[in-house]
Amino acid sequence: MTKFDLVVKGGTIATASDIFKADIGILDGKIVQIGEQLDGGAQTIDASGKYVLPGGIDSHVHISQPSGDGIVMADDFESGTRSALFGGNTTIMPFCLQEKDRPMREALNAYHELAEGNCYTDVSFHLIVSDPTDSLFGQELPALAADGYSSFKVFMTYEGLRLNDAEILKTLDVARSTGATVMVHCENEDAIRFLIARHEAEGDVAPRAHASTRPVAVEREATHRALTLAEIVDVPVVIVHVSNGEAMEEIARARSRGIKVVGETCPQYLMLTADDLDGMDWEGAKFVCSPPPRDKAAQEECWRGIETGIFDLFSSDHCPFRYDDERGKRSPKGLESFRHIPNGIPGVETRLPILFSEGVMKGRIDLPRFVALSATNHAKTYGLYPEKGTISIGADADIAIWDPTIKRTIRHADLHDGADYSPYEGIEITGWPTTVILGGRLMVRDGALVGKKGDGTYRSARAKSTKTI
Ligand SMILES: [Zn+2]
């Protein structure tokens, strides 16, 4: 008798709290039974010898974001979600950028149109606040939060994007009254501009100068300020892409004062250093992202943060630009000075294999911690839990089956994004997701794409009153 659409049999399941052997019965896109010896699946997947984990959620991904001045992002929703899927993800959260003098709703409608019918994973959106008008704070954001757009991103850096402290306070205040979550990119723009002017005056314009104009102090000060502003408004805050121990200390100190802070770090701060920005023929541009990668000591500090709980989220900050392309890293202006090189690197597909291989297989973290950092905490932070981010009765059947015996070298040629390089080229990886299930539907089976564009859909996110983190 057929009881299930799909049964995943014989695998080792891990959630953010437990590891156990069981079968999973899936019906109508949901997990309906977890137990031993489940039979009666219209389709059965043998997962013996494999890990059965919640599909990854990458809550920090940039796709089809307007990047100004002839620069074009390398991924649209099709290539970005396809790449995410092959990296073991079932949900990603890209950013909708409000354009100046235009309503947020207009940007959002356009963004929905780009995503509709083109996704291989589910998607949910963050809203970037870039035109901080009274009507945005008074009417638009509260209405949007109620409609399921319950996280706002603010930038303390980037010309045209940065908000001043007063504007950040207003954004935090809207979050407090609506239950939305605010993500803050912490770098001191005025200090960066000062250092850029000094470097350019000295003729130091190569990609490496990107790192020296954004030193740790720039990030540490802004992190402290963002946490102070959140403390004044009395609202939780997410500090994104933390790159070093000094910014981590600010998070720890804020928590000791009772401030609710969610901390995020990314693969580039574990695997890259500022030395990667040196490189022949402008190749350092491949590693230009903000905050910049630091040094070996900072990598170890970030690992410590992953192990000890300073970090709740491990995200890619996938922000892809092609390297050998006039619309990307080698844009005509970008070749004049590091200042014009588009900021951001690809990584949505390699995020989880890197954390699995370097973290779990090397004994730094256990599987439940891996699941928390890669899926569960993202769902909890952004209002998608418990439908997303865990393996439990009633949850969406979003599952990644990992083979811990696979050994692979990262090669961009094997990846599925729209960029033309990977910053992680050549890194040896143990363990890879071989089968990915989205809402009960097989999307990747034994490494081959079997799902189709449009199988992934938009998911709204609840505001904080029903959240659990
Ligand atoms: Zn980002």
CSV table of C-alpha atoms and ligand atoms in Angstrom, one decimal:
chain,number,residue,atom,x,y,z
A,1,MET,CA,0.0,0.0,0.0
A,2,THR,CA,1.4,3.4,-0.9
A,3,LYS,CA,1.4,5.6,2.2
A,4,PHE,CA,4.1,8.1,1.1
A,5,ASP,CA,5.2,9.9,-2.0
A,6,LEU,CA,8.8,9.4,-1.0
A,7,VAL,CA,10.7,7.5,1.7
A,8,VAL,CA,14.3,8.3,2.6
A,9,LYS,CA,15.6,5.0,4.1
A,10,GLY,CA,18.5,3.9,6.2
A,11,GLY,CA,20.3,7.3,6.7
A,12,THR,CA,21.8,8.9,9.7
A,13,ILE,CA,19.6,12.0,10.4
A,14,ALA,CA,21.0,15.1,12.2
A,15,THR,CA,19.1,18.1,13.4
A,16,ALA,CA,20.4,21.0,15.4
A,17,SER,CA,20.0,18.9,18.6
A,18,ASP,CA,20.1,15.2,17.7
A,19,ILE,CA,21.7,12.5,15.6
A,20,PHE,CA,19.8,9.2,15.0
A,21,LYS,CA,19.2,6.5,12.5
A,22,ALA,CA,15.7,6.5,11.0
A,23,ASP,CA,13.6,6.6,7.8
A,24,ILE,CA,11.7,9.6,6.7
A,25,GLY,CA,8.2,9.4,5.2
A,26,ILE,CA,7.2,12.3,2.9
A,27,LEU,CA,3.7,13.1,1.7
A,28,ASP,CA,2.4,16.2,-0.2
A,29,GLY,CA,5.8,17.9,0.3
A,30,LYS,CA,5.9,17.5,4.1
A,31,ILE,CA,7.6,15.2,6.5
A,32,VAL,CA,4.8,13.1,7.9
A,33,GLN,CA,6.6,10.3,9.6
A,34,ILE,CA,10.0,9.6,11.1
A,35,GLY,CA,10.6,6.0,12.3
A,36,GLU,CA,12.1,2.6,11.7
A,37,GLN,CA,11.3,0.4,8.8
A,38,LEU,CA,9.0,2.7,6.9
A,39,ASP,CA,7.6,1.2,3.8
A,40,GLY,CA,5.0,2.1,1.3
A,41,GLY,CA,6.8,4.9,-0.6
A,42,ALA,CA,5.9,5.5,-4.2
A,43,GLN,CA,9.6,6.2,-4.5
A,44,THR,CA,12.4,5.2,-2.1
A,45,ILE,CA,15.8,6.6,-1.7
A,46,ASP,CA,18.5,4.5,-0.1
A,47,ALA,CA,20.5,6.8,2.2
A,48,SER,CA,22.5,4.1,4.1
A,49,GLY,CA,26.0,5.2,4.9
A,50,LYS,CA,24.9,8.8,4.3
A,51,TYR,CA,23.9,11.8,6.5
A,52,VAL,CA,20.4,13.1,6.1
A,53,LEU,CA,20.3,16.8,6.9
A,54,PRO,CA,17.9,19.7,6.6
A,55,GLY,CA,18.4,21.4,3.3
A,56,GLY,CA,20.8,24.3,3.7
A,57,ILE,CA,19.4,27.8,4.1
A,58,ASP,CA,21.7,30.6,2.9
A,59,SER,CA,20.3,33.8,4.3
A,60,HIS,CA,22.9,36.1,2.8
A,61,VAL,CA,22.9,35.9,-1.0
A,62,HIS,CA,23.0,38.7,-3.6
A,63,ILE,CA,21.3,37.9,-6.9
A,64,SER,CA,20.4,40.2,-9.9
A,65,GLN,CA,21.1,43.2,-7.6
A,66,PRO,CA,21.6,46.6,-9.5
A,67,SER,CA,25.4,47.3,-9.1
A,68,GLY,CA,25.7,50.6,-11.0
A,69,ASP,CA,27.9,51.9,-13.8
A,70,GLY,CA,27.9,49.1,-16.3
A,71,ILE,CA,28.5,46.4,-13.7
A,72,VAL,CA,26.3,43.4,-13.8
A,73,MET,CA,26.0,40.6,-11.3
A,74,ALA,CA,27.0,37.2,-12.6
A,75,ASP,CA,23.9,35.4,-11.3
A,76,ASP,CA,20.3,35.7,-11.9
A,77,PHE,CA,17.7,33.6,-10.0
A,78,GLU,CA,18.1,30.7,-12.3
A,79,SER,CA,21.9,30.3,-12.1
A,80,GLY,CA,22.1,31.4,-8.5
A,81,THR,CA,19.5,29.0,-7.2
A,82,ARG,CA,20.8,26.2,-9.3
A,83,SER,CA,24.3,26.7,-7.9
A,84,ALA,CA,22.8,26.9,-4.4
A,85,LEU,CA,20.9,23.6,-4.9
A,86,PHE,CA,24.0,21.7,-5.9
A,87,GLY,CA,25.7,23.0,-2.8
A,88,GLY,CA,23.0,21.3,-0.6
A,89,ASN,CA,20.7,24.3,-0.2
A,90,THR,CA,16.9,24.3,-0.4
A,91,THR,CA,16.3,28.0,0.5
A,92,ILE,CA,18.2,31.1,-0.2
A,93,MET,CA,17.5,34.7,1.0
A,94,PRO,CA,18.6,37.3,-1.5
A,95,PHE,CA,18.3,41.1,-1.1
A,96,CYS,CA,15.8,43.4,-2.8
A,97,LEU,CA,17.4,46.8,-3.2
A,98,GLN,CA,15.2,49.8,-3.0
A,99,GLU,CA,16.2,52.3,-5.7
A,100,LYS,CA,16.4,56.0,-4.9
A,101,ASP,CA,13.2,58.0,-5.2
A,102,ARG,CA,11.2,54.8,-5.9
A,103,PRO,CA,8.9,53.0,-3.6
A,104,MET,CA,10.3,49.8,-2.0
A,105,ARG,CA,7.2,48.0,-3.3
A,106,GLU,CA,8.1,48.8,-6.9
A,107,ALA,CA,11.6,47.2,-6.5
A,108,LEU,CA,10.0,44.3,-4.7
A,109,ASN,CA,7.5,43.7,-7.5
A,110,ALA,CA,10.3,43.8,-10.1
A,111,TYR,CA,12.3,41.4,-7.9
A,112,HIS,CA,9.4,38.9,-7.7
A,113,GLU,CA,9.1,39.0,-11.4
A,114,LEU,CA,12.8,38.1,-11.9
A,115,ALA,CA,12.4,35.2,-9.4
A,116,GLU,CA,9.0,33.9,-10.6
A,117,GLY,CA,9.3,30.6,-12.4
A,118,ASN,CA,13.1,30.7,-12.4
A,119,CYS,CA,14.1,29.2,-9.1
A,120,TYR,CA,15.6,25.8,-8.2
A,121,THR,CA,15.3,26.5,-4.5
A,122,ASP,CA,12.8,28.3,-2.4
A,123,VAL,CA,13.5,32.0,-1.9
A,124,SER,CA,12.6,34.6,0.7
A,125,PHE,CA,13.7,38.3,0.5
A,126,HIS,CA,15.4,40.8,2.7
A,127,LEU,CA,14.8,44.5,2.0
A,128,ILE,CA,17.7,46.9,1.7
A,129,VAL,CA,16.9,50.3,3.1
A,130,SER,CA,18.7,52.8,0.8
A,131,ASP,CA,16.2,55.7,0.5
A,132,PRO,CA,15.3,56.5,4.1
A,133,THR,CA,12.2,58.7,3.7
A,134,ASP,CA,9.5,59.4,6.3
A,135,SER,CA,7.0,57.5,4.2
A,136,LEU,CA,9.2,54.4,4.1
A,137,PHE,CA,9.5,54.3,7.8
A,138,GLY,CA,6.0,55.5,8.5
A,139,GLN,CA,4.0,53.4,6.0
A,140,GLU,CA,5.9,51.2,3.6
A,141,LEU,CA,8.2,49.2,6.0
A,142,PRO,CA,5.4,48.4,8.5
A,143,ALA,CA,3.1,47.3,5.8
A,144,LEU,CA,5.8,45.2,4.1
A,145,ALA,CA,6.8,43.5,7.4
A,146,ALA,CA,3.2,42.5,7.9
A,147,ASP,CA,3.2,41.0,4.4
A,148,GLY,CA,6.1,38.7,5.2
A,149,TYR,CA,9.1,40.9,4.3
A,150,SER,CA,10.3,40.9,7.9
A,151,SER,CA,14.0,41.6,7.6
A,152,PHE,CA,15.7,44.9,6.7
A,153,LYS,CA,19.3,45.4,5.7
A,154,VAL,CA,21.2,48.6,6.4
A,155,PHE,CA,24.6,49.5,5.3
A,156,MET,CA,27.1,51.7,7.2
A,157,THR,CA,29.3,51.9,4.1
A,158,TYR,CA,29.1,52.3,0.3
A,159,GLU,CA,28.4,55.6,-1.3
A,160,GLY,CA,24.7,55.8,-2.1
A,161,LEU,CA,23.7,53.0,0.3
A,162,ARG,CA,25.1,54.0,3.7
A,163,LEU,CA,22.7,55.3,6.3
A,164,ASN,CA,23.7,57.7,9.0
A,165,ASP,CA,23.1,56.9,12.6
A,166,ALA,CA,19.8,58.7,12.8
A,167,GLU,CA,18.5,56.7,9.8
A,168,ILE,CA,19.7,53.5,11.3
A,169,LEU,CA,17.9,54.3,14.6
A,170,LYS,CA,14.7,54.9,12.7
A,171,THR,CA,15.1,51.5,10.9
A,172,LEU,CA,15.7,49.8,14.2
A,173,ASP,CA,12.7,51.5,15.7
A,174,VAL,CA,10.4,50.2,12.9
A,175,ALA,CA,11.8,46.7,13.5
A,176,ARG,CA,11.0,47.1,17.2
A,177,SER,CA,7.4,48.0,16.5
A,178,THR,CA,6.8,45.5,13.7
A,179,GLY,CA,8.8,42.5,15.0
A,180,ALA,CA,11.1,42.7,11.9
A,181,THR,CA,14.8,41.9,12.1
A,182,VAL,CA,17.6,44.3,11.1
A,183,MET,CA,20.9,43.1,9.5
A,184,VAL,CA,23.8,45.6,9.6
A,185,HIS,CA,26.8,45.8,7.4
A,186,CYS,CA,29.3,47.3,9.8
A,187,GLU,CA,32.1,49.4,8.4
A,188,ASN,CA,32.9,53.1,9.0
A,189,GLU,CA,32.4,54.8,5.6
A,190,ASP,CA,34.2,58.1,6.5
A,191,ALA,CA,37.3,56.3,7.8
A,192,ILE,CA,37.3,54.2,4.6
A,193,ARG,CA,37.1,57.3,2.4
A,194,PHE,CA,39.9,58.9,4.3
A,195,LEU,CA,42.1,55.9,3.8
A,196,ILE,CA,41.2,55.5,0.1
A,197,ALA,CA,42.1,59.2,-0.5
A,198,ARG,CA,45.5,58.6,1.2
A,199,HIS,CA,46.2,55.4,-0.8
A,200,GLU,CA,45.3,57.0,-4.1
A,201,ALA,CA,47.4,60.1,-3.4
A,202,GLU,CA,50.3,57.8,-2.9
A,203,GLY,CA,49.6,55.9,-6.1
A,204,ASP,CA,48.7,52.7,-4.3
A,205,VAL,CA,45.7,51.6,-6.4
A,206,ALA,CA,46.2,47.8,-6.8
A,207,PRO,CA,43.5,45.4,-5.5
A,208,ARG,CA,45.5,44.8,-2.3
A,209,ALA,CA,44.8,48.3,-1.2
A,210,HIS,CA,41.1,47.3,-0.9
A,211,ALA,CA,42.1,45.4,2.3
A,212,SER,CA,44.4,48.1,3.7
A,213,THR,CA,41.6,50.8,3.3
A,214,ARG,CA,39.2,48.6,5.3
A,215,PRO,CA,41.3,47.6,8.3
A,216,VAL,CA,39.9,45.8,11.4
A,217,ALA,CA,39.4,49.0,13.3
A,218,VAL,CA,36.9,50.2,10.6
A,219,GLU,CA,34.8,47.1,11.2
A,220,ARG,CA,35.2,47.0,15.0
A,221,GLU,CA,34.1,50.6,15.5
A,222,ALA,CA,31.0,50.2,13.3
A,223,THR,CA,30.1,46.9,15.0
A,224,HIS,CA,30.3,48.7,18.3
A,225,ARG,CA,28.2,51.6,17.0
A,226,ALA,CA,25.5,49.3,15.5
A,227,LEU,CA,25.2,47.4,18.7
A,228,THR,CA,25.0,50.6,20.7
A,229,LEU,CA,22.2,51.9,18.4
A,230,ALA,CA,20.4,48.6,18.8
A,231,GLU,CA,20.8,48.9,22.6
A,232,ILE,CA,19.3,52.4,22.6
A,233,VAL,CA,16.3,51.3,20.6
A,234,ASP,CA,16.1,48.0,22.6
A,235,VAL,CA,15.8,45.6,19.7
A,236,PRO,CA,17.7,42.5,18.5
A,237,VAL,CA,20.1,43.0,15.6
A,238,VAL,CA,22.0,40.8,13.2
A,239,ILE,CA,25.7,41.6,12.6
A,240,VAL,CA,26.5,40.2,9.2
A,241,HIS,CA,29.8,38.9,7.8
A,242,VAL,CA,32.0,39.3,10.8
A,243,SER,CA,35.7,38.9,9.8
A,244,ASN,CA,37.8,39.1,12.9
A,245,GLY,CA,38.3,38.6,16.6
A,246,GLU,CA,37.9,42.3,17.6
A,247,ALA,CA,34.4,42.6,16.0
A,248,MET,CA,33.6,39.3,17.7
A,249,GLU,CA,34.6,40.8,21.1
A,250,GLU,CA,32.1,43.6,20.5
A,251,ILE,CA,29.4,41.0,20.0
A,252,ALA,CA,30.4,39.2,23.2
A,253,ARG,CA,30.5,42.4,25.2
A,254,ALA,CA,27.1,43.5,23.9
A,255,ARG,CA,25.6,40.1,24.8
A,256,SER,CA,27.1,40.4,28.3
A,257,ARG,CA,25.1,43.6,28.6
A,258,GLY,CA,21.9,41.7,27.7
A,259,ILE,CA,21.6,42.8,24.1
A,260,LYS,CA,20.3,40.2,21.7
A,261,VAL,CA,22.8,39.9,18.9
A,262,VAL,CA,22.8,37.3,16.1
A,263,GLY,CA,26.4,36.9,14.7
A,264,GLU,CA,27.2,35.8,11.2
A,265,THR,CA,30.4,34.8,9.5
A,266,CYS,CA,31.3,33.5,6.0
A,267,PRO,CA,33.6,31.0,4.3
A,268,GLN,CA,35.9,33.8,3.0
A,269,TYR,CA,36.9,34.6,6.6
A,270,LEU,CA,37.9,31.0,7.3
A,271,MET,CA,39.6,30.2,4.0
A,272,LEU,CA,41.1,33.4,2.5
A,273,THR,CA,43.5,36.1,3.7
A,274,ALA,CA,44.4,39.7,2.5
A,275,ASP,CA,47.4,38.1,0.8
A,276,ASP,CA,45.0,36.7,-1.7
A,277,LEU,CA,44.4,40.2,-2.9
A,278,ASP,CA,47.9,40.4,-4.2
A,279,GLY,CA,48.3,38.6,-7.4
A,280,MET,CA,49.5,39.0,-10.9
A,281,ASP,CA,47.6,41.0,-13.5
A,282,TRP,CA,44.9,42.3,-11.2
A,283,GLU,CA,44.0,38.7,-10.1
A,284,GLY,CA,43.6,39.9,-6.6
A,285,ALA,CA,40.4,41.5,-7.7
A,286,LYS,CA,38.9,38.0,-7.6
A,287,PHE,CA,39.0,38.2,-3.8
A,288,VAL,CA,37.8,41.8,-3.3
A,289,CYS,CA,34.9,41.7,-0.9
A,290,SER,CA,33.9,43.8,2.2
A,291,PRO,CA,34.9,43.4,4.9
A,292,PRO,CA,38.1,42.0,3.3
A,293,PRO,CA,39.6,38.7,4.3
A,294,ARG,CA,42.2,39.3,7.1
A,295,ASP,CA,45.1,37.0,8.2
A,296,LYS,CA,45.6,33.5,9.6
A,297,ALA,CA,45.1,34.6,13.2
A,298,ALA,CA,41.7,36.1,12.3
A,299,GLN,CA,40.8,32.9,10.5
A,300,GLU,CA,41.5,31.0,13.8
A,301,GLU,CA,39.4,33.6,15.7
A,302,CYS,CA,36.5,33.1,13.4
A,303,TRP,CA,36.8,29.3,13.9
A,304,ARG,CA,36.7,29.9,17.6
A,305,GLY,CA,33.5,32.0,17.1
A,306,ILE,CA,32.0,29.1,15.2
A,307,GLU,CA,32.9,26.6,17.9
A,308,THR,CA,31.9,28.7,20.9
A,309,GLY,CA,28.6,30.2,19.7
A,310,ILE,CA,29.6,33.8,19.0
A,311,PHE,CA,28.3,33.0,15.5
A,312,ASP,CA,24.8,31.7,15.0
A,313,LEU,CA,24.8,31.9,11.2
A,314,PHE,CA,27.3,30.7,8.5
A,315,SER,CA,26.3,32.3,5.2
A,316,SER,CA,28.0,32.7,1.9
A,317,ASP,CA,27.5,36.4,1.2
A,318,HIS,CA,27.5,35.2,-2.4
A,319,CYS,CA,27.9,38.3,-4.4
A,320,PRO,CA,29.1,37.1,-7.8
A,321,PHE,CA,30.9,39.2,-10.5
A,322,ARG,CA,32.7,37.6,-13.4
A,323,TYR,CA,36.5,38.3,-13.3
A,324,ASP,CA,37.5,38.4,-17.0
A,325,ASP,CA,34.6,40.6,-18.0
A,326,GLU,CA,34.1,44.4,-18.6
A,327,ARG,CA,30.9,44.2,-16.6
A,328,GLY,CA,32.7,42.5,-13.7
A,329,LYS,CA,36.0,42.7,-11.8
A,330,ARG,CA,37.9,43.9,-14.8
A,331,SER,CA,35.7,46.8,-15.7
A,332,PRO,CA,37.5,49.7,-17.3
A,333,LYS,CA,37.2,51.9,-14.2
A,334,GLY,CA,38.0,49.0,-12.0
A,335,LEU,CA,41.4,48.7,-13.7
A,336,GLU,CA,42.2,52.3,-12.8
A,337,SER,CA,41.9,51.8,-9.0
A,338,PHE,CA,40.8,49.1,-6.5
A,339,ARG,CA,38.1,51.6,-5.5
A,340,HIS,CA,36.1,50.7,-8.6
A,341,ILE,CA,36.4,46.9,-8.4
A,342,PRO,CA,32.9,45.6,-7.7
A,343,ASN,CA,32.8,44.2,-4.1
A,344,GLY,CA,31.8,40.6,-3.6
A,345,ILE,CA,32.8,37.1,-4.4
A,346,PRO,CA,30.8,33.9,-5.4
A,347,GLY,CA,30.4,31.1,-2.9
A,348,VAL,CA,26.8,29.9,-2.6
A,349,GLU,CA,27.6,26.4,-3.8
A,350,THR,CA,30.8,25.9,-1.8
A,351,ARG,CA,29.6,27.3,1.5
A,352,LEU,CA,28.4,24.1,3.0
A,353,PRO,CA,31.0,21.7,1.6
A,354,ILE,CA,33.7,24.0,3.1
A,355,LEU,CA,32.0,24.0,6.5
A,356,PHE,CA,31.4,20.3,6.4
A,357,SER,CA,34.9,19.4,5.3
A,358,GLU,CA,36.8,21.9,7.4
A,359,GLY,CA,34.4,21.9,10.4
A,360,VAL,CA,32.8,18.5,10.8
A,361,MET,CA,35.3,16.2,9.1
A,362,LYS,CA,38.2,17.9,10.9
A,363,GLY,CA,36.5,17.6,14.2
A,364,ARG,CA,36.0,21.3,15.0
A,365,ILE,CA,32.2,21.1,15.2
A,366,ASP,CA,29.7,18.3,15.4
A,367,LEU,CA,26.9,17.6,13.0
A,368,PRO,CA,24.2,19.3,15.1
A,369,ARG,CA,26.3,22.4,15.2
A,370,PHE,CA,26.8,22.2,11.4
A,371,VAL,CA,23.0,21.9,11.0
A,372,ALA,CA,22.3,24.9,13.3
A,373,LEU,CA,24.9,27.1,11.5
A,374,SER,CA,23.8,26.0,8.0
A,375,ALA,CA,20.0,25.8,8.3
A,376,THR,CA,18.2,25.9,11.6
A,377,ASN,CA,19.4,29.2,12.9
A,378,HIS,CA,18.7,30.9,9.6
A,379,ALA,CA,15.1,29.7,9.7
A,380,LYS,CA,14.7,30.9,13.3
A,381,THR,CA,16.3,34.3,12.8
A,382,TYR,CA,14.3,35.1,9.7
A,383,GLY,CA,10.9,33.7,10.5
A,384,LEU,CA,10.9,30.5,8.4
A,385,TYR,CA,11.0,28.1,11.3
A,386,PRO,CA,9.7,25.4,11.9
A,387,GLU,CA,8.5,24.8,8.3
A,388,LYS,CA,12.2,25.3,7.2
A,389,GLY,CA,15.5,24.4,8.8
A,390,THR,CA,14.8,21.2,10.6
A,391,ILE,CA,13.7,17.6,10.1
A,392,SER,CA,10.5,17.1,12.1
A,393,ILE,CA,7.0,16.0,11.6
A,394,GLY,CA,5.1,18.7,9.7
A,395,ALA,CA,8.2,20.5,8.3
A,396,ASP,CA,8.7,21.0,4.6
A,397,ALA,CA,10.5,18.0,3.2
A,398,ASP,CA,13.7,20.0,2.4
A,399,ILE,CA,16.5,17.5,2.7
A,400,ALA,CA,20.1,17.2,1.7
A,401,ILE,CA,21.7,13.8,1.7
A,402,TRP,CA,25.5,14.0,2.3
A,403,ASP,CA,28.0,11.4,1.4
A,404,PRO,CA,30.9,11.9,3.9
A,405,THR,CA,33.3,9.7,1.9
A,406,ILE,CA,33.4,11.8,-1.3
A,407,LYS,CA,36.7,13.6,-1.8
A,408,ARG,CA,36.8,16.4,-4.3
A,409,THR,CA,38.9,19.4,-5.3
A,410,ILE,CA,36.9,22.6,-5.8
A,411,ARG,CA,37.1,23.5,-9.5
A,412,HIS,CA,35.0,26.3,-10.9
A,413,ALA,CA,34.4,24.2,-14.0
A,414,ASP,CA,32.4,21.8,-11.8
A,415,LEU,CA,30.2,24.5,-10.2
A,416,HIS,CA,26.9,25.8,-11.5
A,417,ASP,CA,27.0,29.6,-10.9
A,418,GLY,CA,27.3,32.3,-13.5
A,419,ALA,CA,30.8,33.5,-12.5
A,420,ASP,CA,33.9,32.5,-14.3
A,421,TYR,CA,36.0,31.6,-11.2
A,422,SER,CA,35.8,30.3,-7.7
A,423,PRO,CA,37.9,32.0,-4.9
A,424,TYR,CA,38.2,28.5,-3.4
A,425,GLU,CA,39.7,26.9,-6.5
A,426,GLY,CA,42.0,24.0,-5.6
A,427,ILE,CA,40.7,23.5,-2.0
A,428,GLU,CA,40.4,19.8,-1.1
A,429,ILE,CA,37.0,18.8,0.3
A,430,THR,CA,35.8,15.7,2.0
A,431,GLY,CA,32.0,15.2,1.9
A,432,TRP,CA,29.5,16.6,-0.5
A,433,PRO,CA,25.7,16.7,-0.8
A,434,THR,CA,24.8,14.2,-3.5
A,435,THR,CA,21.0,14.2,-3.4
A,436,VAL,CA,18.8,17.2,-2.6
A,437,ILE,CA,15.0,17.1,-2.0
A,438,LEU,CA,12.9,20.3,-2.1
A,439,GLY,CA,9.4,20.1,-0.7
A,440,GLY,CA,9.4,16.3,-1.2
A,441,ARG,CA,10.6,16.7,-4.8
A,442,LEU,CA,13.9,15.2,-5.9
A,443,MET,CA,15.9,18.0,-7.4
A,444,VAL,CA,19.4,16.6,-7.4
A,445,ARG,CA,19.8,12.8,-7.4
A,446,ASP,CA,23.3,11.2,-7.1
A,447,GLY,CA,24.9,14.4,-8.3
A,448,ALA,CA,22.6,14.9,-11.4
A,449,LEU,CA,19.9,17.6,-11.8
A,450,VAL,CA,16.5,16.0,-12.0
A,451,GLY,CA,14.4,19.0,-10.8
A,452,LYS,CA,13.4,21.9,-12.9
A,453,LYS,CA,13.5,25.6,-12.9
A,454,GLY,CA,10.4,26.9,-11.2
A,455,ASP,CA,10.2,24.1,-8.7
A,456,GLY,CA,11.4,26.6,-6.1
A,457,THR,CA,9.0,29.1,-5.0
A,458,TYR,CA,8.8,32.4,-2.9
A,459,ARG,CA,8.2,31.9,0.8
A,460,SER,CA,7.2,34.8,3.0
A,461,ALA,CA,8.7,35.2,6.5
A,462,ARG,CA,6.9,35.8,9.7
A,463,ALA,CA,7.7,38.8,11.9
A,464,LYS,CA,9.2,38.2,15.4
A,465,SER,CA,6.2,37.6,17.6
A,466,THR,CA,6.2,34.0,16.5
A,467,LYS,CA,9.9,33.5,16.2
A,468,THR,CA,11.9,31.3,18.5
A,469,ILE,CA,15.4,32.7,18.6
B,1,ZN,ZN,26.3,40.9,1.4
